XYZ file of C-alpha atoms in Angstrom:
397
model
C 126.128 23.644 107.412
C 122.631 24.715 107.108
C 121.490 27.906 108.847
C 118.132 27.159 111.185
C 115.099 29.304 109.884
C 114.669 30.826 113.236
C 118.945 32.223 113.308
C 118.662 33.881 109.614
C 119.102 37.077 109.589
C 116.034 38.996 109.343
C 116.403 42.180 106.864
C 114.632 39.741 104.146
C 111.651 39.769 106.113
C 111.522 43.595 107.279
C 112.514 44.500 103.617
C 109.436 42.468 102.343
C 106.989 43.749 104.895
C 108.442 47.574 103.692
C 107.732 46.143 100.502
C 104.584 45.218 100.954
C 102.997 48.259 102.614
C 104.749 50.268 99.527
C 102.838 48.296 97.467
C 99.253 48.792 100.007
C 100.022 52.039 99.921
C 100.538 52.203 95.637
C 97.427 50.232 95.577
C 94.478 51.829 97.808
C 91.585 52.391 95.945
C 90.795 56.233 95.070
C 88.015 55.998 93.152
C 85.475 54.036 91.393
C 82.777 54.549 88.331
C 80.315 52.665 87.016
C 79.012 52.844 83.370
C 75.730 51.390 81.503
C 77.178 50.528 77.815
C 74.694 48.721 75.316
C 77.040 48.079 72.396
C 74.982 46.363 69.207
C 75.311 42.979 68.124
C 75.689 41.485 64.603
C 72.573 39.504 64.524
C 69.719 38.828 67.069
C 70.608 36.375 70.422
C 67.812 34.308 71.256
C 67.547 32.354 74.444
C 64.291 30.612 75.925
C 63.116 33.399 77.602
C 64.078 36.377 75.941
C 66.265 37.774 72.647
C 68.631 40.447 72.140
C 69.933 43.258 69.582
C 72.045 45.159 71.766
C 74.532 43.798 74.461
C 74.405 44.886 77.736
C 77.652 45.704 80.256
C 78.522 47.423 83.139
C 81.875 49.060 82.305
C 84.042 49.268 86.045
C 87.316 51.935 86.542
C 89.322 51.562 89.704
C 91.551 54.678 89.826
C 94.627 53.575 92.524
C 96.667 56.131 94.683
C 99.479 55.759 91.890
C 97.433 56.439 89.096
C 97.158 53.745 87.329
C 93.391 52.362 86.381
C 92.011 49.116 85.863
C 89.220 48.041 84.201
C 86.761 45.587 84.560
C 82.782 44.605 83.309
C 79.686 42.333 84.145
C 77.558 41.517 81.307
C 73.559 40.375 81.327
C 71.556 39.202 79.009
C 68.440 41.447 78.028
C 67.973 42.362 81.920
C 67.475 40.226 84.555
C 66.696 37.099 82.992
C 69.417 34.937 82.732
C 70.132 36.034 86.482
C 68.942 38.097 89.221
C 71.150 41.550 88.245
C 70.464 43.742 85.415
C 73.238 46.898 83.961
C 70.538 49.257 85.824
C 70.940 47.027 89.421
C 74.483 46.549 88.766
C 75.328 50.236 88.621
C 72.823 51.307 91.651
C 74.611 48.592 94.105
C 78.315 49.501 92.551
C 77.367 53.163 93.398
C 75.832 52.971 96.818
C 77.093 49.629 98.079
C 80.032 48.068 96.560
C 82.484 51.303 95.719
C 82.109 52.822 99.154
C 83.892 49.646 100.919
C 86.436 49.662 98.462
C 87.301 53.025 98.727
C 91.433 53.088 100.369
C 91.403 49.699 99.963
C 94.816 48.049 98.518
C 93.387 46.723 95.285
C 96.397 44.277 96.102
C 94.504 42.522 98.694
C 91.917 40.743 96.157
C 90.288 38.303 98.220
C 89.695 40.980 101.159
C 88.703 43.331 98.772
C 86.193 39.936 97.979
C 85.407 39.794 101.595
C 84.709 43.592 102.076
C 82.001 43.175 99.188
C 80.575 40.419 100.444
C 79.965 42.378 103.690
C 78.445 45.426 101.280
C 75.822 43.542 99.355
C 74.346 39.842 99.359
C 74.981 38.012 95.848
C 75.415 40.610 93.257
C 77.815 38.553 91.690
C 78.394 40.075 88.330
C 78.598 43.797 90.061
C 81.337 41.682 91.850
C 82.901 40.347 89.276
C 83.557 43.489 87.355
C 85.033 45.114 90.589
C 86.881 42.514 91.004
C 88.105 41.880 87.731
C 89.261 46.198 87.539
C 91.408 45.579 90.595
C 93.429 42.505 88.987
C 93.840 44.645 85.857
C 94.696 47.632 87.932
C 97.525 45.553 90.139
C 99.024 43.556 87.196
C 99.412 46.754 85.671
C 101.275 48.545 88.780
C 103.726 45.371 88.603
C 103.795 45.350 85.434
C 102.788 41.498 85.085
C 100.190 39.784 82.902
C 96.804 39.102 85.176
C 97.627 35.309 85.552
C 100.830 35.399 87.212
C 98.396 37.116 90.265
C 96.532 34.289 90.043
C 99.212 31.377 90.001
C 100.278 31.528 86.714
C 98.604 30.345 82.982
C 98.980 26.399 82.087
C 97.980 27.200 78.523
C 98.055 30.311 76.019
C 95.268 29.035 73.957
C 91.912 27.480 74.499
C 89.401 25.450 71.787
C 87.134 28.646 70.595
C 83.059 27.763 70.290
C 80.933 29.973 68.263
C 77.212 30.061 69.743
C 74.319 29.816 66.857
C 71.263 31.771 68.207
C 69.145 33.359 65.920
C 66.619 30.391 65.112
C 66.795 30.832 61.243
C 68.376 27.503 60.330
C 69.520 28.838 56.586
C 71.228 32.028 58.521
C 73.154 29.809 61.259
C 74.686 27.509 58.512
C 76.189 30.181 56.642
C 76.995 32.175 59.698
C 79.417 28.712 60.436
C 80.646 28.029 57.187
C 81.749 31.607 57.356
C 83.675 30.866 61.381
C 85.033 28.293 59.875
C 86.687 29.638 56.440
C 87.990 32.630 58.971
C 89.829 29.874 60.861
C 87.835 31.438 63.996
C 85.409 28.505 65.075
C 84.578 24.556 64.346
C 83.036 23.857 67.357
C 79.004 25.165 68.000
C 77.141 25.697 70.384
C 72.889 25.592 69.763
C 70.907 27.546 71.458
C 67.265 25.896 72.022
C 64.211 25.968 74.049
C 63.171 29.397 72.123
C 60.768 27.323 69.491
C 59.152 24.355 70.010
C 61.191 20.950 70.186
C 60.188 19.792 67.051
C 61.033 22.727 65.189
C 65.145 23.434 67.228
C 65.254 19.470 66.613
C 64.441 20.177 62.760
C 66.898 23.539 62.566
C 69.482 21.069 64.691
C 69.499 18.738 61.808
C 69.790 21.273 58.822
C 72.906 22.459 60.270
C 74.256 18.595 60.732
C 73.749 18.196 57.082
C 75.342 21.619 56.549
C 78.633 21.163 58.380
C 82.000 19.157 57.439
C 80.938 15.376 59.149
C 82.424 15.494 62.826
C 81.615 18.789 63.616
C 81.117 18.899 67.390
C 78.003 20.691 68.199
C 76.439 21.331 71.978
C 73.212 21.875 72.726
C 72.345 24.562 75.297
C 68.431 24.851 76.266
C 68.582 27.307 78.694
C 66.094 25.715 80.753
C 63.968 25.360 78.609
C 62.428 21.698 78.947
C 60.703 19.434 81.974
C 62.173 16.407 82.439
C 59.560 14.747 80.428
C 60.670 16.678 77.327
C 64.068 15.542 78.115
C 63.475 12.266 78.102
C 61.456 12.315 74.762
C 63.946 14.402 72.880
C 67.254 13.294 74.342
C 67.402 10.159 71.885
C 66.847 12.539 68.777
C 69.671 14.502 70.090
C 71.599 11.846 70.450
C 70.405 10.300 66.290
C 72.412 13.698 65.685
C 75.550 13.276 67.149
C 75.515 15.984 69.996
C 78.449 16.097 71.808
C 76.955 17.600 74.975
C 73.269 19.042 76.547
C 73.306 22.169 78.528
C 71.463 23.129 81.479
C 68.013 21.742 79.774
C 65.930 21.875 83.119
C 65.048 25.111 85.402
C 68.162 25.741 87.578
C 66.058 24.905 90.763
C 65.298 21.526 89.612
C 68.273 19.652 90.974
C 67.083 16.434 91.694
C 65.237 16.041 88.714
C 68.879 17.431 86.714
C 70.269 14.725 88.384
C 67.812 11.771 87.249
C 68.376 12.878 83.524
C 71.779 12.883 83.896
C 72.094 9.164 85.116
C 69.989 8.034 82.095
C 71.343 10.334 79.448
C 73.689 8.791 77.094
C 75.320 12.462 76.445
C 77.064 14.127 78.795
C 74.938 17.316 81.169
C 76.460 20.542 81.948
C 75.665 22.106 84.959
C 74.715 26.554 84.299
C 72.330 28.681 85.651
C 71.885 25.922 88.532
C 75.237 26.364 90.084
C 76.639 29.915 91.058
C 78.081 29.457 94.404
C 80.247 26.619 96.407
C 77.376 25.092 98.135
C 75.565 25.077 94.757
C 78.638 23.281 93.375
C 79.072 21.263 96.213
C 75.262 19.973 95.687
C 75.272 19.486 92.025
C 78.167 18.327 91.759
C 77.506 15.913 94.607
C 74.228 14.710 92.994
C 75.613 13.886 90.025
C 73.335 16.520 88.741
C 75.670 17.099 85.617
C 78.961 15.297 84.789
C 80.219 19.195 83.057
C 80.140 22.720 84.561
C 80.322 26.045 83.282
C 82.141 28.408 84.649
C 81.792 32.204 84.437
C 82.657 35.159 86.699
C 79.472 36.347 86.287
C 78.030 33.978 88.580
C 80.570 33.254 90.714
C 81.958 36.946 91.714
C 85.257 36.486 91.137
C 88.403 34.900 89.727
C 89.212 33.333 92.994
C 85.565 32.297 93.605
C 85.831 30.805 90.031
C 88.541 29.097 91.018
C 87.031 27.466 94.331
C 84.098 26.428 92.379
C 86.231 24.384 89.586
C 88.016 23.074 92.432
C 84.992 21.303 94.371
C 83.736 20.321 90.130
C 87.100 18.348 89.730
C 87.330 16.785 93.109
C 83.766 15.205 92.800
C 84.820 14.486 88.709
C 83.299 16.624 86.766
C 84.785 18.382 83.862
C 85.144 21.850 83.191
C 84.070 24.472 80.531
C 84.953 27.697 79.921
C 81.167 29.617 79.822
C 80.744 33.582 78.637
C 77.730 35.585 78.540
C 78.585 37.802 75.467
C 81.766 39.410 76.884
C 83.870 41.929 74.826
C 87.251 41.273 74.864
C 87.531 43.263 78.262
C 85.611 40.669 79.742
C 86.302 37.620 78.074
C 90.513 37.907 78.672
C 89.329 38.437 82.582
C 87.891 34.829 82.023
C 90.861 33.633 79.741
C 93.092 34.906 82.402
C 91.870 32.794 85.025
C 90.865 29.634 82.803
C 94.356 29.540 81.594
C 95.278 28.768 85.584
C 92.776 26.047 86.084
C 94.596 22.638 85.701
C 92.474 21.204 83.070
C 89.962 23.038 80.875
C 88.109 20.527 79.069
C 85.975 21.458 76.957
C 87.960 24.400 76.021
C 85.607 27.802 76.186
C 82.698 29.717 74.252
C 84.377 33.006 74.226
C 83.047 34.625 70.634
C 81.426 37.748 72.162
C 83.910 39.864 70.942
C 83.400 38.536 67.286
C 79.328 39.216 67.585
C 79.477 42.734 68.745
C 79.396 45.553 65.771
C 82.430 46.710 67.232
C 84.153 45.350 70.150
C 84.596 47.444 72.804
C 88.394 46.831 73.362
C 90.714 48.772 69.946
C 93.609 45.598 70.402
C 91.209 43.056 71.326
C 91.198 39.057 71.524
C 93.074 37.392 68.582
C 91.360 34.095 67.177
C 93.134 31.692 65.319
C 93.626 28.219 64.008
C 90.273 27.481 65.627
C 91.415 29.075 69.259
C 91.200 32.002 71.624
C 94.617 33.481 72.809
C 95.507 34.459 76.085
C 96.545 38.467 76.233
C 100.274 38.615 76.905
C 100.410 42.403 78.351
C 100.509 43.962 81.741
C 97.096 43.402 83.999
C 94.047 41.863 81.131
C 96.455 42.724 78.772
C 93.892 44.550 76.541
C 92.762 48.323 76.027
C 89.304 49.818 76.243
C 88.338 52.075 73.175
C 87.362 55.753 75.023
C 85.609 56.376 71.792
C 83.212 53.301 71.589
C 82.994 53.301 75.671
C 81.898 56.859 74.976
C 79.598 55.945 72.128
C 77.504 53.319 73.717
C 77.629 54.282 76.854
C 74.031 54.858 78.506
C 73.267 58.707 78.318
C 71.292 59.677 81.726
């Protein structure tokens, strides 16, 4: 005979609750630090509206009342602008805003600890981000579990790896993928355009078509840098050369006007820079303003945020890709972490940073191989920050 819910016997339940405020109580939140780190990068990183030497990173600790520490970091692009936040923002609102409503805060309360932020400081996403990606790594590490399991537990151990070509010499990027590709590293690219004039990325576009094995998928990512007019011109030459998929080609702000391209375009739009939180996702998404999205904790705030915003992307449809903004390993496994959770991952994910930083910032970083990123297997992000390269290119005030 079964035993009615309501007549068991109740020690479970007082044990767990014990359990639980053990684990509040393991957890708070002593302290937190902020660092400025601009590590180098192999070669130049051009975008549309700016282009980049040095990589820059706020680098998170969250010390908890047992000791242990977790690490986290927001990355930015050359300042603000890719986004609103910049390392020197990020670091002012951690200090004054963000640590002080964390402070004795169980680190194992993630989405209050989201909520408590929120209250602290409007947007701010990456700061966010990096807080809360230190906590995860700080709690999987106190229960000794990888980050994923916190977060319902990975679906896959490996994602499709996409190497980003960005510096604009056409003769440099070919060799640059012949090279990802001998390494077994990368055989998918991504094209960064809108930096030159559209003749002249369609022209560099082509040289590396001719370059490449036949079938090598290549995206195109403009960074928002054409009008809809350009669009329509260009798109069929794009198309003449077999790309695979067009990112974020319009401002962000131009939603309607994402969405009329993406009803005539014969290759498939992903949705960036225009879609950061749910209502964003909820509109272009909606609109059929893209039928991809890119996902990123940087704009988002969050691995649970993340995980809302894929959800509202695959109930309206759309398909999901994993996006980076030049992570280092400590980073990019925060991402991995939570991609490897989502139910599909589509277009697999762009997570090279590590491989274009002079030294990554991590000393048992991401492995790539057989053409794929693999998900860290330790306790918490389940890699290691170097204290000698932190220390190195750290920001000296």
């Amino acid at each position: 005979m079964n035993t009615p819910f309501s007549a068991m016997p109740t020690k479970t339940r007082i044990s767990d609750d014990a359990a639980t405020m053990d684990l509040a109580q393991a957890t708070a939140i002593r302290s937190v630090s902020a660092r400025i780190i601009e590590a180098p990068t192999r070669r130049k990183h051009k975008l549309s509206n700016t282009s980049l030497s040095h990589q820059g990173y706020i680098f998170v600790e969250v010390v908890l009342e047992n000791g242990v520490v977790g690490f986290g970091e927001g990355s930015t692009l050359g300042g603000p602008r890719w986004a609103e936040e910049s390392v020197e923002a990020m670091k002012a609102n951690i200090d004054t805003y963000l640590a002080p409503a964390l402070i004795g805060h169980p680190a194992c309360f993630l989405e209050a600890a989201a909520t408590k932020m929120a209250q602290a400081a409007k947007r701010n996403y990456t700061a966010k981000s990096a807080l809360d990606m230190a906590m995860l790594d700080a709690v999987g590490k106190t229960l000794n579990v990888p980050a994923h399991v916190l977060l319902g537990g990975a679906q896959r151990a490996s994602f499709s790896a996409i190497w980003a070509l960005a510096s604009g010499d056409a003769g440099q990027e070919v060799e640059e993928a012949k090279g990802m590709i001998e390494k077994g590293w990368f055989n998918r690219f991504k094209i960064k355009l809108g930096f030159a004039d559209p003749l002249t990325d369609l022209a560099r576009l082509a040289a590396l078509k001719a370059a490449l094995p036949e079938g090598t998928d290549m995206i195109a990512d403009v960074n928002q840098g054409w009008s809809e007019a350009d669009f329509i011109r260009y798109v069929p030459h794009l198309v003449d050369l077999g790309v695979s998929l067009i990112e974020q080609p319009l401002p962000a702000a131009q939603m309607p006007a994402m969405a009329r391209i993406a009803a005539r375009s014969p290759i498939p739009i992903m949705l960036d820079e225009g879609v950061s939180t749910l209502g964003e996702a909820m509109d272009g998404c909606g609109a059929g303003a893209g039928s991809v999205l890119s996902l990123k904790l940087c704009k988002h705030g969050g691995v649970h945020q993340l995980k809302r915003v894929a959800g509202i992307a695959q109930a309206a449809g759309v398909q999901l890709y994993g996006g980076c903004l030049l992570e280092s390993s400590l980073g990019a496994a925060g991402h991995l972490h939570a991609f490897a959770t989502l139910p599909n991952l589509d277009w697999g994910t762009e997570h090279f940073g590590p491989k274009i930083l002079v030294e990554d910032l991590c000393s048992d970083g991401l492995r790539y191989e057989n053409f794929e990123v693999h998900l860290p297997t330790g306790p918490g992000l389940g890699v290691t920050p170097d204290p000698d390269r932190i220390n190195r290119y750290a920001r000296k005030d």
